[in-house]
Coordinates of C-alpha atoms in Angstrom, one line a residue:
M26 CA -18.6 92.8 72.4
G27 CA -22.2 94.5 72.3
S28 CA -25.3 93.3 70.7
K29 CA -28.4 94.9 68.7
R30 CA -32.4 94.2 68.0
C31 CA -33.2 93.2 65.0
A32 CA -36.1 95.8 63.7
N33 CA -37.7 93.1 61.9
C34 CA -38.0 89.9 64.0
G35 CA -36.7 91.5 67.6
E36 CA -34.1 88.7 67.7
E37 CA -30.6 90.2 69.5
V38 CA -27.9 89.7 67.4
D39 CA -23.9 90.4 68.2
D40 CA -22.7 93.9 66.5
A41 CA -20.6 92.0 63.9
K42 CA -23.2 90.2 62.3
A43 CA -24.3 91.6 59.1
F44 CA -27.5 89.4 58.8
C45 CA -29.8 88.5 61.2
P46 CA -29.8 84.7 61.5
G47 CA -33.5 84.3 62.5
C48 CA -35.0 86.1 59.3
G49 CA -32.2 87.4 57.4
N50 CA -32.7 91.1 57.6
A51 CA -29.5 93.2 56.3
F52 CA -28.0 95.5 58.9
V53 CA -26.2 97.1 56.5
E54 CA -26.9 98.9 52.9
E55 CA -25.5 97.0 50.4
E56 CA -23.4 99.3 47.7
E57 CA -24.0 99.6 44.3
R58 CA -21.0 99.0 42.0
E59 CA -20.2 102.0 40.1
T60 CA -18.0 100.4 37.4
L61 CA -17.8 97.1 35.5
S62 CA -15.4 94.6 37.0
G63 CA -12.7 93.0 35.1
F64 CA -14.5 90.0 34.4
D65 CA -17.5 92.0 33.4
M66 CA -15.4 94.1 30.7
S67 CA -13.0 90.8 29.4
N68 CA -14.5 89.8 25.8
D69 CA -12.8 86.8 26.3
T70 CA -14.4 85.5 29.1
I71 CA -17.7 83.2 28.5
K72 CA -20.6 84.5 30.8
L73 CA -23.0 81.0 31.3
G74 CA -24.6 82.3 34.4
D75 CA -27.7 83.3 33.0
T76 CA -28.1 80.7 30.4
L77 CA -27.1 77.9 32.7
Y78 CA -29.7 79.0 35.4
N79 CA -32.5 79.5 32.4
Q80 CA -31.5 75.9 31.7
L81 CA -31.8 74.7 35.0
L82 CA -35.3 76.1 35.4
S83 CA -36.3 74.9 32.3
D84 CA -35.3 71.2 33.1
M85 CA -37.4 71.8 36.4
G86 CA -40.6 72.9 34.0
L87 CA -40.0 76.5 35.2
S88 CA -39.5 79.7 33.6
I89 CA -38.6 83.1 35.1
S90 CA -39.9 84.8 32.0
K91 CA -43.9 84.4 33.8
A92 CA -43.8 84.9 37.5
P93 CA -46.5 83.7 39.8
N94 CA -49.0 86.0 41.4
K95 CA -49.1 86.2 44.9
G96 CA -52.4 84.9 45.1
E97 CA -51.7 82.0 42.5
T98 CA -51.0 78.7 43.8
I99 CA -47.5 77.0 42.9
V100 CA -47.8 73.8 41.1
E101 CA -45.3 71.3 41.8
S102 CA -43.8 70.0 38.7
K103 CA -43.8 66.6 37.0
P104 CA -40.9 64.3 37.3
R105 CA -38.3 64.9 34.1
D106 CA -38.1 62.6 31.8
P107 CA -34.6 60.7 32.0
S108 CA -34.3 60.7 28.6
I109 CA -33.7 64.2 28.0
S110 CA -30.4 64.9 29.0
P111 CA -28.9 61.0 28.9
A112 CA -25.1 62.5 29.6
V113 CA -26.1 63.6 33.3
E114 CA -26.2 60.9 35.6
S115 CA -28.1 61.1 39.2
V116 CA -25.0 61.8 41.9
N117 CA -26.4 59.4 44.2
T118 CA -26.2 56.5 42.4
K119 CA -24.7 53.5 44.1
P120 CA -22.9 50.4 42.6
S121 CA -25.2 47.3 43.2
S122 CA -24.6 44.7 45.8
R123 CA -23.4 42.3 43.0
K124 CA -20.3 44.4 42.2
W125 CA -19.1 44.6 45.7
L126 CA -19.7 40.8 46.1
I127 CA -17.5 40.2 43.3
L128 CA -14.9 43.0 44.2
G129 CA -14.7 41.0 47.7
V130 CA -14.4 37.5 46.0
V131 CA -11.5 39.0 43.9
A132 CA -10.1 40.4 46.9
V133 CA -10.2 37.5 49.1
M134 CA -8.7 35.3 46.1
A135 CA -5.8 37.9 45.8
V136 CA -4.9 37.7 49.0
L137 CA -5.2 33.8 49.2
L138 CA -2.8 33.4 45.9
L139 CA -0.2 35.7 47.9
F140 CA -0.2 33.7 50.9
L141 CA 0.4 30.3 48.8
L142 CA 3.0 31.5 46.7
V143 CA 4.9 32.4 49.8
L144 CA 4.7 29.5 51.4
V145 CA 5.4 27.8 48.0
I146 CA 8.9 29.8 48.2
L147 CA 9.3 29.1 51.7
I148 CA 9.0 25.3 51.1
L149 CA 11.3 25.5 47.9
L150 CA 14.0 27.2 50.2
W151 CA 13.5 25.3 53.4
P152 CA 16.2 22.7 52.7
R153 CA 18.6 25.6 51.8
F154 CA 18.4 26.8 55.6
A155 CA 18.5 23.5 57.4

């Protein structure tokens, strides 16, 4: 396979690549769609893309209606108030160590109980085998 040089950053890129891995420069022109897709023509489909995106920006304290100017500095938004959307829980929540301790004790007790049950059954049935 051959390679080509990116006109934007000068990196050597494989011919099969559509974008430069270094700078993201496109090597092929993107085709514009001339007709609507079946999804876009469907009246039964709920199109939430822009709405959900705007909601996400709103939750972060951002808005696409006012884009920052090039010379304007971007100020980080303040932390979001957890009372705004109580239904959304954090993905990275970990159960407390106390829950794991209780689960471990219950598992050990279950194994010991099973062992004692087998032992009692063997003791009761031992005279039949002797």
